[in-house]
Amino acid sequence: MNEPSPVVEVRGLVKDHGERQGRVRAVDAVDLEVPQGQTLAVMGPSGCGKSTLLHLLGGLERPTGGEVRLAGRRVDTLSERALARLRRRSVGFVFQAFHLVEELSAAENVELPALLAGRSRREARRSANLLLERVGLAGRARHLPSQLSGGQRQRVAIARALANEPLVVLADEPTGNLDTAATLEVLRIFEDLRSAGQTLVIVTHDERVSATADRLISMRDGMFVDDTRMVGSGIGSGTGSGWLGGLVGLEG
Amino acid sequence: MGSLVLVVRLGLADVRRHRVQAVMLLLAVTVATATMALGLSLRGVSDALYEQTRAATAGPDVVALSGVTGPAQTSALAALADDPDVVAHQGPYRVVYADLATRDSLTSHVVVHGFAETPGSVDRPLVTSGRWLRPGGAVLERGFATALGVGVGDHVTIAGRSYPVVGIAVTAATSIYPWAAQIGPYGGPSDSTGLAWMTRADAQALASSRDLPVTMALDLKLRDPAATESFIDAHPVPLTLHSWQFTAEQDMVILRNSQPILVVGSWLLGFLAVTGVAALAAGRAVEQTRRAGLLKAVGATPGLIATVLLTEYLALALAGDALGLVIAHLTAPAIASPTASRIGDAAGPGGATVVTATVLAVAVALLSTLRPALRAMRTATVTALSATAHRPRHRPWLTALSALLPTPLLLGLRLTARRPGRAVLQACSTATTVIGIVALLIIGAQPERGYGLDGSSALPNLRDEHDRRVMLAVTALLVALAVVNTITFTWTTAMEARANMAVARTLGATPGQISMGLSTAQLLPSLPGALAGVPLGIGLFAMFALGKWTLPPSSWLFGAAFATLVATAALTALPARLAARQPVARALSAETA
């Protein structure tokens, strides 16, 4: 069977930080293809270049060498303005530290990308309400981030990432600041996204998260050292919530 | 459309979250624009009040003053009345130069105009209380009566004879009090003089009873009221001719010092507004940069980031501008007409004034936010998302030098060196305040010559009093903004340095030493600022002063600088103490979060 066409395509990607003697290679000649609908987990020790790779894929940083394509379109040569437009329409980010606008309510945070994309206020609000319902926060739409738990904040961030139906959702340690119960909530949402055919790239330290992926890449010193296709991964392939509960340590 | 909603929403949300900063910007801009608008609109308001008084009193286009009485002057006045360019006239009437005393022993020069009991078609003084002339009674000009504290029913003594005050009135035929005489007896200079009206017979009797100086005057209405200059040029000596434009111009004499005080004051207030708001904006730089980072991450362009940041400040500045213009409109009549000699309502600030005040407001908003806006735009998204406080440059010499000092001074010096730009702003803020205080002291040190007889200050010099009041108000506003600035500078410094101060406490520094270090960090730049403020204040005063002036004793000036430093130390104590007492663990974990 043919693989779906890649949403993310990377060739010879290099990223250096610092200058002269202080120069450090964070990403070292990496090639990668992520097909439509795949959930890719990238694991590795701290400082191995996982987050930098994610930033390069989403156009938050510019590579030192190589090229990045999203849906076939080369993005590493785009202007800052064009990159911003690309991010608002094609990429959804989920950060470890949530990065919500503290003075806006949950719904207003979710509306941000839609408004940036030029959608009307009414349309943006309708879409935000649907997304909050999807992540189980319909009753928290008017709450400020400070009134939400860590897990709830991360779910708001995921809803925000989905606001413009992006080609790919890039998640950087999405459960890094969460307790077990909150991690379970987030994993359930990722599983829903996976089932719906959403392309996901998740950088994580957490094996519980990587266990839900279709594919696992291990990184070390800026390079890929292992690329494994997972068989029978995901909640659906296990024993339902019991399987996931076991995965996150809620059941023995 | 979506972006517009976003800009408005983010701006409103930020204002809600940072109310103190929003209120501070609003008030600072309001104060600066109100002061500037007042300063710039004084002439317009003065002219408007004169125009309205002139319209209400059928003010003459030209007043002819004989200076002396003689056949030549009498025939010249008669010829003027018959001039083909003159459509109506009043007089000639007597102008008697006398002294006036009230029951409260206030004394003043007075000119008495001998008028008909029924006013004519030109120069019909408007009675604002009481009634018009009756035999044996006097009507006092309103500005004069107000200065004397005299009302209808009181008695005044003119040239030794008591007259009941039957009315209070205003006229546009003469300059405002205390320049009603226009020219002195026999054409010489006139001292501060008020105006009273009596019947023709009473004025004649008054003049002859004491052999008082008398001149003649004639009020003229011209065919073309605008053509006063050509009319005056066509009628040279032996008469002195004053046009209505000249009289209107004379009304401004009392405001000659107030105008520069207000305009220069508005520059200084604008500068303090910029420094204060810039300090607050700098204190929020990390938070703003992070917010810019997350907006970029979800797809906001650099242009939109700048728009979001600037719109909020511009909107607040424009609101402050509007408020300032309204305040200027409401207070202008009181500032522009300190003598009560004129009536009417002042129109709002003119178009040029509105534009200038708005430019000032926009400049305050732009200057105070440009740097954080540019930084937020230029910082790479990933860097912005993890923004931390700016790392100061390493200065080995300073570190070595400060190591020799006591702990509070060591901390203060190092804190000052962390933010040299802010230290300069603090120095400038202090210098600006001292400039205002020095100017106030210089004005206060000038010898006072009252409007009473022989310069008695029992009847105060309205112009000097007005100047002092305006200068006091401007200085009070300067001090108020400087107080807010000092507290802001201290708190911002404390918040930015909290991790370092927490580390210092883990190494054994006491909260008291931290608190003193934070105060010292404000005092170090304030010291050169206060010292520079003294000569700058003198220089600025010299630049705008009219006529001769004397410098107050240097002990006053340097005492003011010293007092400013003491006040700065006192003001920094509370925020420094509060900041120094924050739990160490919380400060350290906040920095690493």
mmCIF file with all atom_site columns, C-alpha atoms in Angstrom, chain B residues 115-188:
data_model
loop_
_atom_site.group_PDB
_atom_site.id
_atom_site.type_symbol
_atom_site.label_atom_id
_atom_site.label_alt_id
_atom_site.label_comp_id
_atom_site.label_asym_id
_atom_site.label_entity_id
_atom_site.label_seq_id
_atom_site.pdbx_PDB_ins_code
_atom_site.Cartn_x
_atom_site.Cartn_y
_atom_site.Cartn_z
_atom_site.occupancy
_atom_site.B_iso_or_equiv
_atom_site.pdbx_formal_charge
_atom_site.auth_seq_id
_atom_site.auth_comp_id
_atom_site.auth_asym_id
_atom_site.auth_atom_id
_atom_site.pdbx_PDB_model_num
ATOM 1  C CA . PHE B 1 115 ? -20.540 109.827 32.260 1.00 0.00 ? 115 PHE B CA 1
ATOM 2  C CA . ALA B 1 116 ? -24.152 110.654 31.483 1.00 0.00 ? 116 ALA B CA 1
ATOM 3  C CA . GLU B 1 117 ? -26.803 109.132 33.724 1.00 0.00 ? 117 GLU B CA 1
ATOM 4  C CA . THR B 1 118 ? -28.250 107.558 30.593 1.00 0.00 ? 118 THR B CA 1
ATOM 5  C CA . PRO B 1 119 ? -25.506 105.829 28.609 1.00 0.00 ? 119 PRO B CA 1
ATOM 6  C CA . GLY B 1 120 ? -25.125 106.718 24.932 1.00 0.00 ? 120 GLY B CA 1
ATOM 7  C CA . SER B 1 121 ? -24.790 104.432 21.933 1.00 0.00 ? 121 SER B CA 1
ATOM 8  C CA . VAL B 1 122 ? -20.999 103.977 22.309 1.00 0.00 ? 122 VAL B CA 1
ATOM 9  C CA . ASP B 1 123 ? -19.234 102.620 25.406 1.00 0.00 ? 123 ASP B CA 1
ATOM 10 C CA . ARG B 1 124 ? -22.251 101.505 27.424 1.00 0.00 ? 124 ARG B CA 1
ATOM 11 C CA . PRO B 1 125 ? -20.698 99.884  30.534 1.00 0.00 ? 125 PRO B CA 1
ATOM 12 C CA . LEU B 1 126 ? -22.542 96.685  31.431 1.00 0.00 ? 126 LEU B CA 1
ATOM 13 C CA . VAL B 1 127 ? -23.808 96.773  34.999 1.00 0.00 ? 127 VAL B CA 1
ATOM 14 C CA . THR B 1 128 ? -23.166 93.355  36.557 1.00 0.00 ? 128 THR B CA 1
ATOM 15 C CA . SER B 1 129 ? -24.635 94.263  39.953 1.00 0.00 ? 129 SER B CA 1
ATOM 16 C CA . GLY B 1 130 ? -26.488 97.242  41.414 1.00 0.00 ? 130 GLY B CA 1
ATOM 17 C CA . ARG B 1 131 ? -27.520 100.009 39.038 1.00 0.00 ? 131 ARG B CA 1
ATOM 18 C CA . TRP B 1 132 ? -26.007 102.606 36.733 1.00 0.00 ? 132 TRP B CA 1
ATOM 19 C CA . LEU B 1 133 ? -25.076 106.111 37.897 1.00 0.00 ? 133 LEU B CA 1
ATOM 20 C CA . ARG B 1 134 ? -27.128 108.392 40.037 1.00 0.00 ? 134 ARG B CA 1
ATOM 21 C CA . PRO B 1 135 ? -26.021 111.745 41.447 1.00 0.00 ? 135 PRO B CA 1
ATOM 22 C CA . GLY B 1 136 ? -23.811 111.352 44.489 1.00 0.00 ? 136 GLY B CA 1
ATOM 23 C CA . GLY B 1 137 ? -23.048 107.681 43.807 1.00 0.00 ? 137 GLY B CA 1
ATOM 24 C CA . ALA B 1 138 ? -20.144 105.890 42.146 1.00 0.00 ? 138 ALA B CA 1
ATOM 25 C CA . VAL B 1 139 ? -20.034 102.828 39.932 1.00 0.00 ? 139 VAL B CA 1
ATOM 26 C CA . LEU B 1 140 ? -16.838 100.765 40.222 1.00 0.00 ? 140 LEU B CA 1
ATOM 27 C CA . GLU B 1 141 ? -15.269 98.686  37.444 1.00 0.00 ? 141 GLU B CA 1
ATOM 28 C CA . ARG B 1 142 ? -15.697 95.018  38.320 1.00 0.00 ? 142 ARG B CA 1
ATOM 29 C CA . GLY B 1 143 ? -11.993 94.023  38.314 1.00 0.00 ? 143 GLY B CA 1
ATOM 30 C CA . PHE B 1 144 ? -11.191 96.984  40.579 1.00 0.00 ? 144 PHE B CA 1
ATOM 31 C CA . ALA B 1 145 ? -14.128 96.318  42.929 1.00 0.00 ? 145 ALA B CA 1
ATOM 32 C CA . THR B 1 146 ? -13.160 92.641  43.208 1.00 0.00 ? 146 THR B CA 1
ATOM 33 C CA . ALA B 1 147 ? -9.549  93.527  44.093 1.00 0.00 ? 147 ALA B CA 1
ATOM 34 C CA . LEU B 1 148 ? -10.769 96.014  46.723 1.00 0.00 ? 148 LEU B CA 1
ATOM 35 C CA . GLY B 1 149 ? -13.362 93.599  48.074 1.00 0.00 ? 149 GLY B CA 1
ATOM 36 C CA . VAL B 1 150 ? -16.036 96.250  47.632 1.00 0.00 ? 150 VAL B CA 1
ATOM 37 C CA . GLY B 1 151 ? -19.642 95.569  46.674 1.00 0.00 ? 151 GLY B CA 1
ATOM 38 C CA . VAL B 1 152 ? -22.835 97.506  46.016 1.00 0.00 ? 152 VAL B CA 1
ATOM 39 C CA . GLY B 1 153 ? -23.900 99.393  49.153 1.00 0.00 ? 153 GLY B CA 1
ATOM 40 C CA . ASP B 1 154 ? -20.355 99.861  50.431 1.00 0.00 ? 154 ASP B CA 1
ATOM 41 C CA . HIS B 1 155 ? -18.793 103.308 50.619 1.00 0.00 ? 155 HIS B CA 1
ATOM 42 C CA . VAL B 1 156 ? -15.494 104.370 49.116 1.00 0.00 ? 156 VAL B CA 1
ATOM 43 C CA . THR B 1 157 ? -13.604 107.585 49.711 1.00 0.00 ? 157 THR B CA 1
ATOM 44 C CA . ILE B 1 158 ? -12.403 109.331 46.574 1.00 0.00 ? 158 ILE B CA 1
ATOM 45 C CA . ALA B 1 159 ? -10.197 112.380 47.039 1.00 0.00 ? 159 ALA B CA 1
ATOM 46 C CA . GLY B 1 160 ? -11.352 112.658 50.645 1.00 0.00 ? 160 GLY B CA 1
ATOM 47 C CA . ARG B 1 161 ? -15.074 112.479 49.955 1.00 0.00 ? 161 ARG B CA 1
ATOM 48 C CA . SER B 1 162 ? -17.251 109.439 50.622 1.00 0.00 ? 162 SER B CA 1
ATOM 49 C CA . TYR B 1 163 ? -19.399 107.955 47.857 1.00 0.00 ? 163 TYR B CA 1
ATOM 50 C CA . PRO B 1 164 ? -21.788 105.037 48.041 1.00 0.00 ? 164 PRO B CA 1
ATOM 51 C CA . VAL B 1 165 ? -21.083 102.315 45.512 1.00 0.00 ? 165 VAL B CA 1
ATOM 52 C CA . VAL B 1 166 ? -24.345 102.062 43.577 1.00 0.00 ? 166 VAL B CA 1
ATOM 53 C CA . GLY B 1 167 ? -23.185 99.602  40.939 1.00 0.00 ? 167 GLY B CA 1
ATOM 54 C CA . ILE B 1 168 ? -20.458 97.370  39.551 1.00 0.00 ? 168 ILE B CA 1
ATOM 55 C CA . ALA B 1 169 ? -19.863 97.383  35.792 1.00 0.00 ? 169 ALA B CA 1
ATOM 56 C CA . VAL B 1 170 ? -17.495 96.264  33.049 1.00 0.00 ? 170 VAL B CA 1
ATOM 57 C CA . THR B 1 171 ? -16.297 98.140  29.967 1.00 0.00 ? 171 THR B CA 1
ATOM 58 C CA . ALA B 1 172 ? -14.176 97.403  26.909 1.00 0.00 ? 172 ALA B CA 1
ATOM 59 C CA . ALA B 1 173 ? -13.125 101.039 26.520 1.00 0.00 ? 173 ALA B CA 1
ATOM 60 C CA . THR B 1 174 ? -10.175 100.656 28.886 1.00 0.00 ? 174 THR B CA 1
ATOM 61 C CA . SER B 1 175 ? -7.627  97.977  29.641 1.00 0.00 ? 175 SER B CA 1
ATOM 62 C CA . ILE B 1 176 ? -8.339  95.557  32.450 1.00 0.00 ? 176 ILE B CA 1
ATOM 63 C CA . TYR B 1 177 ? -7.603  96.444  36.069 1.00 0.00 ? 177 TYR B CA 1
ATOM 64 C CA . PRO B 1 178 ? -4.968  97.690  37.077 1.00 0.00 ? 178 PRO B CA 1
ATOM 65 C CA . TRP B 1 179 ? -4.277  99.442  33.767 1.00 0.00 ? 179 TRP B CA 1
ATOM 66 C CA . ALA B 1 180 ? -7.534  101.387 33.468 1.00 0.00 ? 180 ALA B CA 1
ATOM 67 C CA . ALA B 1 181 ? -5.834  104.796 33.310 1.00 0.00 ? 181 ALA B CA 1
ATOM 68 C CA . GLN B 1 182 ? -4.197  103.946 29.969 1.00 0.00 ? 182 GLN B CA 1
ATOM 69 C CA . ILE B 1 183 ? -2.092  107.120 30.227 1.00 0.00 ? 183 ILE B CA 1
ATOM 70 C CA . GLY B 1 184 ? -1.151  109.055 33.329 1.00 0.00 ? 184 GLY B CA 1
ATOM 71 C CA . PRO B 1 185 ? -2.052  112.658 34.170 1.00 0.00 ? 185 PRO B CA 1
ATOM 72 C CA . TYR B 1 186 ? -0.586  115.164 31.718 1.00 0.00 ? 186 TYR B CA 1
ATOM 73 C CA . GLY B 1 187 ? 0.224   112.302 29.374 1.00 0.00 ? 187 GLY B CA 1
ATOM 74 C CA . GLY B 1 188 ? 2.803   110.746 31.682 1.00 0.00 ? 188 GLY B CA 1
#
